[in-house]
Coordinates of C-alpha atoms in Angstrom, one line a residue:
Chain A
X59 CA -22.4 -29.4 -0.2
X60 CA -22.3 -25.8 0.9
X61 CA -19.5 -23.7 -0.4
X62 CA -18.8 -22.0 2.9
X63 CA -19.6 -23.5 6.2
X64 CA -18.9 -21.8 9.5
X65 CA -19.6 -23.6 12.8
X66 CA -19.3 -22.4 16.3
X67 CA -17.1 -19.6 15.4
X68 CA -15.8 -17.7 18.4
X69 CA -13.7 -14.5 18.4
X70 CA -12.1 -12.7 21.2
X71 CA -10.3 -9.5 20.1
X72 CA -8.3 -7.4 22.5
X73 CA -9.9 -9.2 25.5
X74 CA -13.4 -8.4 24.2
X75 CA -15.7 -11.1 22.9
X76 CA -16.9 -10.3 19.4
X77 CA -18.5 -13.5 18.5
X78 CA -19.7 -16.2 20.9
X79 CA -21.2 -18.7 18.6
X80 CA -21.6 -18.0 14.9
X81 CA -23.0 -20.6 12.6
X82 CA -24.0 -20.2 8.9
X83 CA -23.7 -21.8 5.5
X84 CA -23.4 -20.2 2.1
X85 CA -24.3 -22.2 -1.0
X86 CA -22.9 -22.1 -4.4
X87 CA -24.4 -19.3 -6.5
X88 CA -26.0 -17.5 -3.6
X89 CA -25.6 -13.8 -2.9
X90 CA -25.5 -13.4 0.8
X91 CA -25.2 -10.2 2.8
X92 CA -23.8 -9.9 6.3
X93 CA -25.4 -7.0 8.3
X94 CA -25.5 -5.9 11.9
X95 CA -25.0 -2.9 14.0
X96 CA -21.6 -1.2 14.4
X97 CA -19.2 -3.4 16.3
X98 CA -21.2 -6.6 15.7
X99 CA -18.2 -8.1 14.0
X100 CA -19.1 -8.1 10.3
X101 CA -15.7 -7.3 9.1
X102 CA -14.2 -9.7 11.6
X103 CA -16.1 -12.6 10.0
X104 CA -15.0 -11.5 6.6
X105 CA -11.4 -11.4 7.8
X106 CA -11.8 -14.9 9.2
X107 CA -13.1 -16.2 5.9
X108 CA -10.3 -14.5 4.0
X109 CA -7.8 -16.1 6.4
X110 CA -6.4 -12.7 7.4
X111 CA -7.4 -13.4 11.0
X112 CA -7.4 -16.7 12.9
X113 CA -10.5 -17.1 14.9
X114 CA -10.2 -17.9 18.6
X115 CA -12.2 -21.1 18.1
X116 CA -14.6 -22.7 15.7
X117 CA -14.6 -24.4 12.3
X118 CA -14.6 -22.9 8.8
X119 CA -14.8 -25.0 5.7
X120 CA -14.5 -23.5 2.2
X121 CA -14.7 -25.5 -1.0
X122 CA -14.8 -28.5 1.3
X123 CA -11.4 -27.7 2.8
X124 CA -11.0 -27.0 6.5
X125 CA -9.1 -23.7 6.2
X126 CA -8.1 -23.6 9.8
X127 CA -6.3 -26.9 9.7
X128 CA -4.7 -27.4 6.3
X129 CA -1.5 -27.0 4.4
X130 CA -0.2 -23.8 3.0
X131 CA -0.8 -25.1 -0.5
X132 CA -4.4 -25.7 0.2
X133 CA -4.7 -22.2 1.6
X134 CA -3.3 -20.6 -1.5
X135 CA -5.5 -22.8 -3.6
X136 CA -8.6 -21.6 -1.7
X137 CA -7.4 -18.0 -1.9
X138 CA -7.0 -18.2 -5.6
X139 CA -10.7 -19.1 -5.9
X140 CA -11.7 -16.0 -3.9
X141 CA -11.8 -12.4 -5.0
X142 CA -12.0 -9.5 -2.6
X143 CA -12.8 -5.8 -2.7
X144 CA -11.8 -3.8 0.4
X145 CA -13.7 -0.9 1.8
X146 CA -11.2 1.7 0.7
X147 CA -10.4 -0.1 -2.6
X148 CA -6.9 -1.0 -1.5
X149 CA -5.6 -0.6 -5.0
X150 CA -1.9 -0.5 -5.2
X151 CA -1.3 3.2 -5.3
X152 CA 2.0 3.0 -7.3
X153 CA 0.3 1.2 -10.2
X154 CA -2.2 2.3 -12.8
X155 CA -5.6 0.7 -12.9
X156 CA -4.5 -1.5 -15.8
X157 CA -1.4 -2.6 -13.9
X158 CA -3.5 -3.2 -10.8
X159 CA -5.8 -5.6 -12.7
X160 CA -2.9 -7.2 -14.6
X161 CA -1.0 -7.8 -11.4
X162 CA -2.9 -11.0 -10.3
X163 CA -3.0 -12.2 -14.0
X164 CA 0.8 -11.8 -14.2
X165 CA 1.4 -13.6 -10.9
X166 CA -0.9 -16.5 -11.3
X167 CA -1.1 -17.3 -15.0
X168 CA 1.3 -18.0 -17.9
X169 CA -0.6 -15.9 -20.4
X170 CA 1.4 -13.6 -22.8
X171 CA 1.7 -10.0 -21.8
X172 CA -0.5 -8.8 -24.7
X173 CA -3.2 -11.3 -23.7
X174 CA -3.0 -10.3 -20.0
X175 CA -3.5 -6.7 -21.1
X176 CA -6.6 -7.5 -23.2
X177 CA -8.1 -9.6 -20.4
X178 CA -7.4 -6.9 -17.9
X179 CA -9.1 -4.3 -20.2
X180 CA -12.0 -6.7 -20.6
X181 CA -12.4 -6.8 -16.8
X182 CA -12.1 -3.1 -16.5
X183 CA -14.9 -2.7 -19.1
X184 CA -17.0 -5.4 -17.4
X185 CA -16.6 -3.5 -14.2
X186 CA -18.2 -0.5 -15.9
X187 CA -15.2 1.7 -16.3
X188 CA -14.3 3.4 -19.6
X189 CA -11.1 2.1 -21.3
X190 CA -9.3 5.4 -20.9
X191 CA -9.5 5.0 -17.1
X192 CA -7.0 2.2 -17.5
X193 CA -3.9 4.4 -17.5
X194 CA -5.0 6.5 -14.5
X195 CA -3.5 6.1 -11.0
X196 CA -5.9 5.3 -8.1
X197 CA -5.4 8.8 -6.7
X198 CA -6.8 10.3 -9.9
X199 CA -10.1 8.3 -9.6
X200 CA -13.4 9.3 -8.0
X201 CA -14.9 7.2 -5.2
X202 CA -17.2 5.3 -7.5
X203 CA -14.6 4.6 -10.1
X204 CA -12.2 3.4 -7.4
X205 CA -14.8 0.9 -6.2
X206 CA -15.2 -0.3 -9.8
X207 CA -11.5 -0.6 -10.3
X208 CA -11.2 -2.6 -7.1
X209 CA -13.9 -4.9 -8.4
X210 CA -12.2 -5.3 -11.7
X211 CA -9.1 -6.4 -9.9
X212 CA -11.1 -8.7 -7.7
X213 CA -12.5 -10.5 -10.7
X214 CA -9.2 -10.6 -12.6
X215 CA -8.8 -14.3 -12.1
X216 CA -12.5 -15.2 -12.4
X217 CA -12.9 -16.2 -8.7
X218 CA -15.8 -18.5 -7.7
X219 CA -16.5 -16.5 -4.6
X220 CA -16.4 -12.7 -4.4
X221 CA -16.2 -10.9 -1.0
X222 CA -17.3 -7.3 -1.1
X223 CA -16.7 -5.2 2.0
X224 CA -19.1 -2.2 2.0
X225 CA -19.2 -1.9 -1.8
X226 CA -21.5 1.1 -1.9
X227 CA -20.3 3.0 1.2
X228 CA -19.4 6.6 0.3
X229 CA -21.1 6.5 -3.0
X230 CA -23.9 8.8 -4.1
X231 CA -27.3 7.2 -4.7
X232 CA -26.9 7.0 -8.4
X233 CA -23.4 5.4 -8.3
X234 CA -24.6 3.1 -5.5
X235 CA -27.5 1.8 -7.5
X236 CA -25.3 1.6 -10.6
X237 CA -23.0 -0.6 -8.5
X238 CA -25.9 -2.7 -7.4
X239 CA -26.8 -3.3 -11.1
X240 CA -23.2 -4.2 -11.7
X241 CA -23.2 -6.8 -9.0
X242 CA -26.3 -8.3 -10.4
X243 CA -24.8 -8.3 -13.9
X244 CA -21.6 -9.9 -12.9
X245 CA -23.4 -12.5 -10.8
X246 CA -25.4 -13.5 -13.8
X247 CA -22.6 -13.4 -16.3
X248 CA -19.9 -15.0 -14.2
X249 CA -22.0 -17.2 -12.0
X250 CA -20.4 -15.8 -8.9
X251 CA -21.2 -16.6 -5.3
X252 CA -21.1 -13.4 -3.4
X253 CA -20.6 -12.4 0.2
X254 CA -21.4 -8.8 0.8
X255 CA -20.8 -6.8 4.0
X256 CA -23.0 -3.8 3.9
X257 CA -25.1 -1.2 5.6
X258 CA -26.9 -0.2 2.5
X259 CA -30.6 -1.2 2.7
X260 CA -31.1 -0.7 -1.0
X261 CA -28.3 -3.2 -1.8
X262 CA -29.9 -5.6 0.7
X263 CA -33.3 -5.4 -1.1
X264 CA -32.0 -5.5 -4.6
X265 CA -29.1 -7.8 -4.7
X266 CA -29.2 -10.4 -2.0
X267 CA -30.8 -13.8 -1.8
X268 CA -30.3 -14.1 2.0
X269 CA -29.2 -11.8 4.7
X270 CA -27.3 -12.9 7.8
X271 CA -28.1 -10.6 10.7
X272 CA -25.4 -10.5 13.3
X273 CA -26.1 -9.5 16.9
X274 CA -25.3 -10.6 20.4
X275 CA -22.2 -12.4 19.1
X276 CA -24.1 -14.7 16.9
X277 CA -26.2 -14.9 13.7
X278 CA -29.7 -13.8 14.9
X279 CA -31.3 -14.6 11.6
X280 CA -30.4 -15.9 8.1
X281 CA -33.4 -15.1 6.0
X282 CA -34.3 -13.4 2.7
X283 CA -35.0 -9.7 3.2
X284 CA -38.8 -10.1 2.9
X285 CA -38.9 -12.4 5.8
X286 CA -36.0 -10.8 7.8
X287 CA -37.9 -7.5 8.2
X288 CA -40.7 -9.3 9.8
X289 CA -38.4 -11.1 12.3
X290 CA -39.6 -10.2 15.8
X291 CA -36.1 -9.8 17.4
X292 CA -35.9 -6.3 18.8
X293 CA -32.4 -5.6 17.4
X294 CA -33.6 -6.5 13.9
X295 CA -36.7 -4.5 14.2
X296 CA -34.7 -1.5 15.4
X297 CA -32.4 -1.9 12.4
X298 CA -35.1 -1.8 9.7
X299 CA -37.9 0.2 11.5
X300 CA -36.2 3.6 11.2
X301 CA -36.9 6.0 8.4
X302 CA -33.8 4.6 6.6
X303 CA -35.0 1.0 6.6
X304 CA -37.2 1.8 3.6
X305 CA -39.7 -0.8 4.7
X306 CA -42.8 0.8 3.1
X307 CA -41.1 1.4 -0.2
X308 CA -40.2 -2.2 -0.8
X309 CA -43.4 -3.8 0.6
Chain B
X773 CA -7.6 -30.9 -11.3
X774 CA -7.9 -28.5 -14.2
X775 CA -7.0 -29.7 -17.7
X776 CA -5.3 -27.4 -20.1
X777 CA -7.3 -25.9 -22.9
X778 CA -6.9 -27.5 -26.3
X779 CA -8.2 -27.3 -29.8
X780 CA -8.0 -29.8 -32.7
X781 CA -9.0 -30.0 -36.3
X782 CA -10.8 -33.2 -37.3
X783 CA -10.6 -33.6 -41.0
X784 CA -13.1 -36.5 -41.5
X785 CA -15.9 -34.6 -39.8
X786 CA -14.9 -31.1 -40.9
X787 CA -15.0 -30.1 -37.3
X788 CA -13.0 -27.9 -35.1
X789 CA -13.1 -29.4 -31.6
X790 CA -12.6 -27.3 -28.5
X791 CA -11.6 -29.3 -25.4
X792 CA -10.5 -29.1 -21.8
X793 CA -10.9 -26.2 -19.4
X794 CA -10.7 -22.8 -20.9
X795 CA -9.6 -20.9 -17.7
X796 CA -7.1 -18.1 -17.2
X797 CA -4.8 -20.6 -15.5
X798 CA -5.0 -23.2 -18.3
X799 CA -4.9 -21.1 -21.4
X800 CA -1.1 -20.5 -21.5
X801 CA -0.3 -23.0 -24.3
X802 CA -3.4 -22.3 -26.4
X803 CA -2.1 -19.4 -28.5
X804 CA 0.8 -21.5 -29.7
X805 CA -1.6 -24.3 -30.6
X806 CA -3.8 -21.9 -32.5
X807 CA -0.9 -20.6 -34.5
X808 CA 0.0 -24.1 -35.6
X809 CA -3.5 -25.1 -36.4
X810 CA -4.2 -25.3 -40.2
X811 CA -7.3 -26.3 -42.2
X812 CA -8.4 -25.8 -45.7
X813 CA -9.7 -22.4 -46.7
X814 CA -13.2 -21.6 -47.9
X815 CA -14.7 -24.6 -46.4
X816 CA -17.6 -24.3 -44.1
X817 CA -17.2 -26.3 -41.0
X818 CA -18.6 -26.9 -37.5
X819 CA -17.1 -25.8 -34.2
X820 CA -17.9 -28.3 -31.5
X821 CA -17.6 -26.8 -28.0
X822 CA -19.5 -29.5 -26.2
X823 CA -16.2 -30.9 -24.7
X824 CA -15.5 -27.7 -22.9
X825 CA -16.1 -28.3 -19.2
X826 CA -15.1 -25.0 -17.7
X827 CA -15.1 -21.6 -19.2
X828 CA -14.2 -18.3 -17.6
X829 CA -14.0 -14.8 -19.0
X830 CA -10.4 -15.2 -20.1
X831 CA -11.4 -18.4 -22.0
X832 CA -14.4 -16.7 -23.5
X833 CA -12.3 -13.8 -24.5
X834 CA -9.8 -16.1 -26.2
X835 CA -12.7 -17.8 -28.0
X836 CA -14.2 -14.5 -29.1
X837 CA -10.9 -13.4 -30.4
X838 CA -10.3 -16.5 -32.4
X839 CA -13.8 -16.6 -33.8
X840 CA -13.4 -12.9 -34.9
X841 CA -10.1 -13.8 -36.6
X842 CA -11.8 -16.6 -38.4
X843 CA -14.6 -14.4 -39.5
X844 CA -12.1 -11.8 -40.7
X845 CA -10.6 -14.5 -43.0
X846 CA -14.1 -15.2 -44.4
X847 CA -14.4 -18.7 -42.9
X848 CA -17.9 -19.8 -42.5
X849 CA -18.6 -21.8 -39.4
X850 CA -21.2 -22.7 -36.9
X851 CA -20.7 -23.0 -33.1
X852 CA -22.4 -25.9 -31.5
X853 CA -22.7 -27.6 -28.2
X854 CA -21.7 -24.6 -26.0
X855 CA -23.7 -24.9 -22.8
X856 CA -26.2 -22.1 -22.0
X857 CA -24.2 -20.4 -19.2
X858 CA -21.1 -20.4 -21.3
X859 CA -23.1 -19.1 -24.3
X860 CA -24.4 -16.2 -22.1
X861 CA -20.8 -15.4 -21.0
X862 CA -19.6 -15.4 -24.6
X863 CA -22.5 -13.2 -25.8
X864 CA -21.9 -10.7 -23.1
X865 CA -18.2 -10.5 -23.8
X866 CA -18.9 -10.0 -27.5
X867 CA -21.3 -7.2 -26.5
X868 CA -18.6 -5.6 -24.4
X869 CA -15.8 -6.1 -26.8
X870 CA -16.6 -3.0 -28.8
X871 CA -15.9 -0.8 -25.7
X872 CA -12.4 -2.1 -25.4
X873 CA -9.7 0.1 -26.7
X874 CA -6.2 -0.5 -25.8
X875 CA -5.2 2.9 -24.3
X876 CA -2.2 4.6 -25.8
X877 CA 0.9 4.2 -23.7
X878 CA 1.9 7.6 -22.4
X879 CA 5.1 8.3 -24.3
X880 CA 8.2 9.4 -22.5
X881 CA 9.1 12.9 -23.8
X882 CA 12.2 13.4 -26.0
X883 CA 15.5 14.1 -24.3
X884 CA 15.7 17.9 -24.5
X885 CA 12.2 18.7 -23.2
X886 CA 12.8 16.1 -20.5
X887 CA 16.0 17.8 -19.3
X888 CA 14.3 21.2 -19.5
X889 CA 11.4 20.0 -17.4
X890 CA 13.6 18.3 -14.9
X891 CA 15.7 21.5 -14.5
X892 CA 12.6 23.7 -14.1
X893 CA 11.3 21.2 -11.5
X894 CA 14.5 21.3 -9.6
X895 CA 14.6 25.1 -9.6
X896 CA 10.9 25.2 -8.4
X897 CA 11.7 22.7 -5.8
X898 CA 14.6 24.7 -4.5
X899 CA 12.4 27.9 -4.4
X900 CA 9.6 26.0 -2.7
X901 CA 12.0 24.8 0.0
X902 CA 13.0 28.4 0.6
X903 CA 9.5 29.6 0.8
X904 CA 8.8 26.8 3.2
X905 CA 11.7 28.1 5.5
X906 CA 10.2 31.5 5.1
X907 CA 6.8 30.3 6.1
X908 CA 8.2 28.6 9.2
X909 CA 9.9 31.8 10.2
X910 CA 6.8 33.9 9.5
X911 CA 4.7 31.4 11.5
X912 CA 7.2 31.6 14.4
X913 CA 5.9 35.2 15.0
X914 CA 2.8 33.6 16.5
X915 CA 4.9 32.1 19.2
X916 CA 6.1 35.5 20.5
X917 CA 3.0 35.3 22.7
X918 CA 4.1 32.6 25.1
X919 CA 0.6 31.2 25.5
X920 CA 0.6 30.1 21.9
X921 CA 3.7 27.9 22.3
X922 CA 3.0 24.2 22.0
X923 CA 4.9 23.2 25.0
X924 CA 3.5 19.7 25.1
X925 CA 4.4 19.0 21.5
X926 CA 7.9 20.3 22.0
X927 CA 8.5 18.2 25.1
X928 CA 7.1 15.2 23.3
X929 CA 9.5 15.8 20.4
X930 CA 12.4 16.2 22.7
X931 CA 11.5 12.9 24.3
X932 CA 11.1 11.2 20.9
X933 CA 14.1 12.6 19.1
X934 CA 16.4 13.2 22.1
X935 CA 15.8 10.8 25.0
X936 CA 15.1 7.8 22.9
X937 CA 18.2 8.3 20.7
X938 CA 20.5 8.4 23.7
X939 CA 21.5 4.6 23.7
X940 CA 22.2 4.4 19.9
X941 CA 24.2 7.7 19.8
X942 CA 26.1 6.8 23.0
X943 CA 27.1 3.4 21.6
X944 CA 28.0 4.6 18.1
X945 CA 30.1 7.5 19.5
X946 CA 31.9 5.2 21.8
X947 CA 32.8 2.9 18.9
X948 CA 33.9 5.8 16.7
X949 CA 36.1 6.9 19.6
X950 CA 37.7 3.4 19.8
X951 CA 38.2 3.3 16.0
X952 CA 39.7 6.8 15.9
X953 CA 42.1 6.2 18.9
X954 CA 43.2 2.9 17.5
X955 CA 44.2 4.4 14.1
X956 CA 45.9 7.4 15.7
X957 CA 47.5 5.2 18.3
X958 CA 49.2 3.0 15.6
X959 CA 50.9 6.1 14.2
X960 CA 51.7 7.8 17.5
X961 CA 53.3 4.6 19.0
X962 CA 55.8 4.6 16.1
X963 CA 57.0 8.0 17.1
X964 CA 56.7 7.3 20.9
X965 CA 54.3 10.2 21.0
X966 CA 51.7 8.3 23.0
X967 CA 50.5 11.2 25.1
X968 CA 49.4 13.2 22.0
X969 CA 46.5 10.8 21.6
X970 CA 44.8 13.1 24.1
X971 CA 45.3 16.2 22.0
X972 CA 44.2 14.5 18.8
X973 CA 41.2 12.7 20.1
X974 CA 40.0 15.8 22.0
X975 CA 40.2 17.9 18.8
X976 CA 38.7 15.3 16.5
X977 CA 35.8 14.2 18.7
X978 CA 34.8 17.6 20.1
X979 CA 35.1 19.6 17.0
X980 CA 34.1 17.2 14.2
X981 CA 33.0 13.7 15.0
X982 CA 30.6 14.4 17.9
X983 CA 28.5 17.0 16.1
X984 CA 28.7 15.3 12.7
X985 CA 27.9 11.8 13.9
X986 CA 25.0 13.0 16.0
X987 CA 23.6 15.1 13.2
X988 CA 23.8 12.2 10.7
X989 CA 22.2 9.7 13.1
X990 CA 19.4 12.1 13.9
X991 CA 18.9 12.8 10.2
X992 CA 18.5 9.1 9.5
X993 CA 16.5 8.4 12.6
X994 CA 14.3 11.5 13.0
X995 CA 14.4 13.3 9.7
X996 CA 13.0 10.2 8.0
X997 CA 10.3 9.8 10.7
X998 CA 9.2 13.5 10.3
X999 CA 8.8 12.9 6.5
X1000 CA 6.8 9.7 7.0
X1001 CA 4.6 11.1 9.7
X1002 CA 3.7 14.3 7.9
X1003 CA 3.4 12.4 4.6
X1004 CA 0.9 9.9 6.0
X1005 CA -1.0 12.8 7.7
X1006 CA -1.3 14.4 4.3
X1007 CA -2.6 11.3 2.7
X1008 CA -5.1 10.9 5.5
X1009 CA -6.2 14.5 4.9
X1010 CA -5.3 15.2 8.6
X1011 CA -3.4 18.3 7.4
X1012 CA -6.5 19.6 5.5
X1013 CA -8.5 18.9 8.7
X1014 CA -6.1 21.1 10.7
X1015 CA -6.5 23.9 8.1
X1016 CA -10.2 23.7 8.3
X1017 CA -10.0 24.5 12.0
X1018 CA -8.2 27.6 11.1
X1019 CA -4.9 26.2 12.5
X1020 CA -1.7 26.4 10.7
X1021 CA -0.1 23.0 9.9
X1022 CA 3.3 24.7 10.0
X1023 CA 2.7 26.0 13.5
X1024 CA 1.3 22.7 14.8
X1025 CA 3.6 20.3 13.0
X1026 CA 6.8 22.0 11.9
X1027 CA 7.6 24.5 14.7
X1028 CA 7.5 21.9 17.5
X1029 CA 9.7 19.7 15.5
X1030 CA 12.2 22.5 14.9
X1031 CA 12.3 23.5 18.5
X1032 CA 12.4 19.9 19.7
X1033 CA 15.5 19.3 17.6
X1034 CA 17.0 22.6 18.6
X1035 CA 17.0 21.3 22.2
X1036 CA 17.7 17.7 21.5
X1037 CA 20.6 17.9 19.0
X1038 CA 23.0 20.1 21.1
X1039 CA 22.3 17.9 24.2
X1040 CA 22.8 14.7 22.1
X1041 CA 26.1 16.2 20.8
X1042 CA 27.4 16.7 24.4
X1043 CA 26.4 13.1 25.1
X1044 CA 28.2 11.9 21.9
X1045 CA 31.3 14.0 22.9
X1046 CA 31.4 12.3 26.3
X1047 CA 31.0 8.8 24.9
X1048 CA 33.5 9.5 22.0
X1049 CA 36.1 10.6 24.5
X1050 CA 35.4 7.6 26.6
X1051 CA 36.0 5.4 23.6
X1052 CA 39.4 7.1 23.1
X1053 CA 40.2 6.7 26.8
X1054 CA 39.5 3.1 26.6
X1055 CA 41.7 2.5 23.6
X1056 CA 44.5 4.7 24.9
X1057 CA 44.5 2.8 28.1
X1058 CA 44.4 -0.5 26.4
X1059 CA 46.9 0.1 23.6
X1060 CA 49.1 3.0 24.7
X1061 CA 49.2 2.4 28.5
X1062 CA 47.8 5.8 29.3
X1063 CA 45.7 5.5 32.5
X1064 CA 42.2 7.0 32.6
X1065 CA 43.4 9.5 35.2
X1066 CA 46.4 10.6 33.2
X1067 CA 44.2 11.0 30.1
X1068 CA 41.8 13.3 31.9
X1069 CA 44.5 15.3 33.5
X1070 CA 46.2 15.9 30.2
X1071 CA 42.8 16.5 28.5
X1072 CA 42.2 19.5 30.8
X1073 CA 45.6 20.9 30.0
X1074 CA 45.8 20.5 26.2
X1075 CA 42.2 20.8 25.0
X1076 CA 40.9 24.3 25.2
X1077 CA 37.2 25.0 25.9
X1078 CA 37.1 26.7 22.5
X1079 CA 37.3 23.3 20.8
X1080 CA 34.2 22.2 22.6
X1081 CA 32.2 25.4 21.9
X1082 CA 33.2 25.6 18.2
X1083 CA 31.8 22.1 17.8
X1084 CA 28.6 22.9 19.6
X1085 CA 28.0 26.1 17.7
X1086 CA 27.3 24.1 14.6
X1087 CA 24.6 21.9 16.1
X1088 CA 21.6 24.3 16.1
X1089 CA 22.2 24.8 12.4
X1090 CA 22.1 21.1 11.9
X1091 CA 18.9 20.8 13.9
X1092 CA 17.1 23.4 11.9
X1093 CA 18.3 21.8 8.6
X1094 CA 17.1 18.3 9.6
X1095 CA 13.8 19.5 10.8
X1096 CA 13.1 21.7 7.8
X1097 CA 14.1 19.2 5.2
X1098 CA 12.2 16.4 7.0
X1099 CA 9.0 18.4 7.3
X1100 CA 9.3 19.9 3.8
X1101 CA 9.6 16.5 2.2
X1102 CA 6.7 15.3 4.3
X1103 CA 4.5 18.1 2.8
X1104 CA 5.7 17.1 -0.7
X1105 CA 4.3 13.6 -0.4
X1106 CA 1.6 12.9 -3.1
X1107 CA -1.2 10.4 -2.7
X1108 CA 0.7 7.1 -3.0
X1109 CA 2.8 4.7 -1.0
X1110 CA 5.7 5.0 -3.4
X1111 CA 5.7 8.7 -2.9
X1112 CA 6.1 8.3 0.9
X1113 CA 9.1 6.1 0.2
X1114 CA 10.8 8.3 -2.3
X1115 CA 10.2 11.5 -0.2
X1116 CA 11.6 9.8 2.9
X1117 CA 14.7 8.7 1.0
X1118 CA 15.1 12.2 -0.4
X1119 CA 14.7 13.7 3.1
X1120 CA 17.5 11.6 4.5
X1121 CA 19.8 12.1 1.5
X1122 CA 19.2 15.8 1.4
X1123 CA 19.7 16.4 5.1
X1124 CA 22.9 14.4 5.2
X1125 CA 24.1 16.3 2.1
X1126 CA 23.3 19.7 3.6
X1127 CA 24.8 18.7 7.0
X1128 CA 28.1 17.9 5.4
X1129 CA 28.1 21.0 3.2
X1130 CA 27.3 23.1 6.3
X1131 CA 30.1 21.4 8.2
X1132 CA 32.5 22.2 5.5
X1133 CA 31.3 25.8 5.4
X1134 CA 32.0 26.1 9.1
X1135 CA 35.5 24.7 8.7
X1136 CA 36.2 27.3 6.0
X1137 CA 34.7 30.1 8.2
X1138 CA 36.8 28.9 11.3
X1139 CA 40.0 28.9 9.2
X1140 CA 39.3 32.4 8.0
X1141 CA 38.8 33.6 11.5
X1142 CA 42.0 31.7 12.5
X1143 CA 40.1 29.7 15.1

């Protein structure tokens, strides 16, 4: 049974059709990236999966629950099994990094305060931040640290699925590849299923099992990178053919 | 359904058995169980983890913590039956655990330095506010050339802060007029001095209530908006962007707001005066049987023009105060959502505070001059 199953998803936003017919499945343990040109509706799909946006039509099943037709209790149960990092981090600006990571632990578990703190620190260290970053406020962190802090908060409750929206955007190549390594490490350690929305070709090559290529309002291809770059569809070719596609380097 | 984490000591087999799901949501009762657990010292025993079905990082941390405690007490034991993925997780957490240091809580400073720092901050804040006013004045020089004046922004501000505030200010002034006339009417009726309602309401509304109510509503409605707008622009680095174009944020953002309010508040005050008097007229007619025509006739006779102008003279000062405080607090916003909230609160509180002080100052001034 696939973990996430999307069928005939249709989205019309502001009178404009974003998706006409999107179908895909994501299996347990997989790392899948969603790519496509600007405006192809990558983030829209993510928002639909996170139940932040109700699609115009279609069917979405997660953990074998039809999330478009189910009770509030089911929805919060599904949400609790998902972790998300947003593009800009979306850390609570009035809380320190430690408080940010402790926040979901405090809300969702009955652990003692001291234990919550230790577990939050463990997550911060797992996300590759030094312990002394814990008392800093989000405004005091660099871009790379912000992304790691957001990741630490996303894994606070040990989710089964992790959604990453543009995890490496705005990072320098060294931090970006460090982040890729972190994703691999966490995936191996925590056995996570990951859904990554990204433009970063290096991330696509190094981290993903499969890539969903969005275009023309549907999924044009859902293949591993190696096969995707050979796909004849002109839009896919255009995407990877350019100098930034790094075709030669990886082949 | 997740089962809660548990641990038991089995004496016959010399075995510590870990059971259930060791997840962050099911661990809550475990520490209490661990505290109660007792087994003979200096025995070597086996830890059987084969009954654990689910293990997450929180569970693994708990396990790591407990095992290190046991080791510290010189127990010798062997862990068995942990499935390979769980073992990997436990190993990695053990490897990371050396990096974890509980950071020191930043201590709150002792009382005296705290008071000192607060005082210095308040003084600095006060000075900054004045330098901000100075900056606005200095920037105003650029507008001596008429082509530099941001007419569009000013007109937009007048629309936002003036036209859109007409309904609320009209309604509230009318209601204040009613309340005022009612209270005064009760007293006047006792002395059969009904006609004096016109004198009193004219004086009260035109000199005090019209300008004051208008300024306070505008401070709450517009001053707060200024702070939030400029604060968010600062967070989005829009203000820095303006600077990089060589444009002055004060000229583009603050001056149009000041001049917009300079036009809007006097006009709103006239509007508030009219509605306040209407409220009084309504109540006078209703309660004291003074017809609308009689009211207006007497109004012309007993309320001098001076009353009206003395009320209006105060309004440009209120306008400058509200705009300056609103914009200044906007520029003080730091990079967090809390900061937008606290500066907006401060903006409204300070402008209302300053409005009332200024109003009192005008009253003293008028009384000195015998006006």
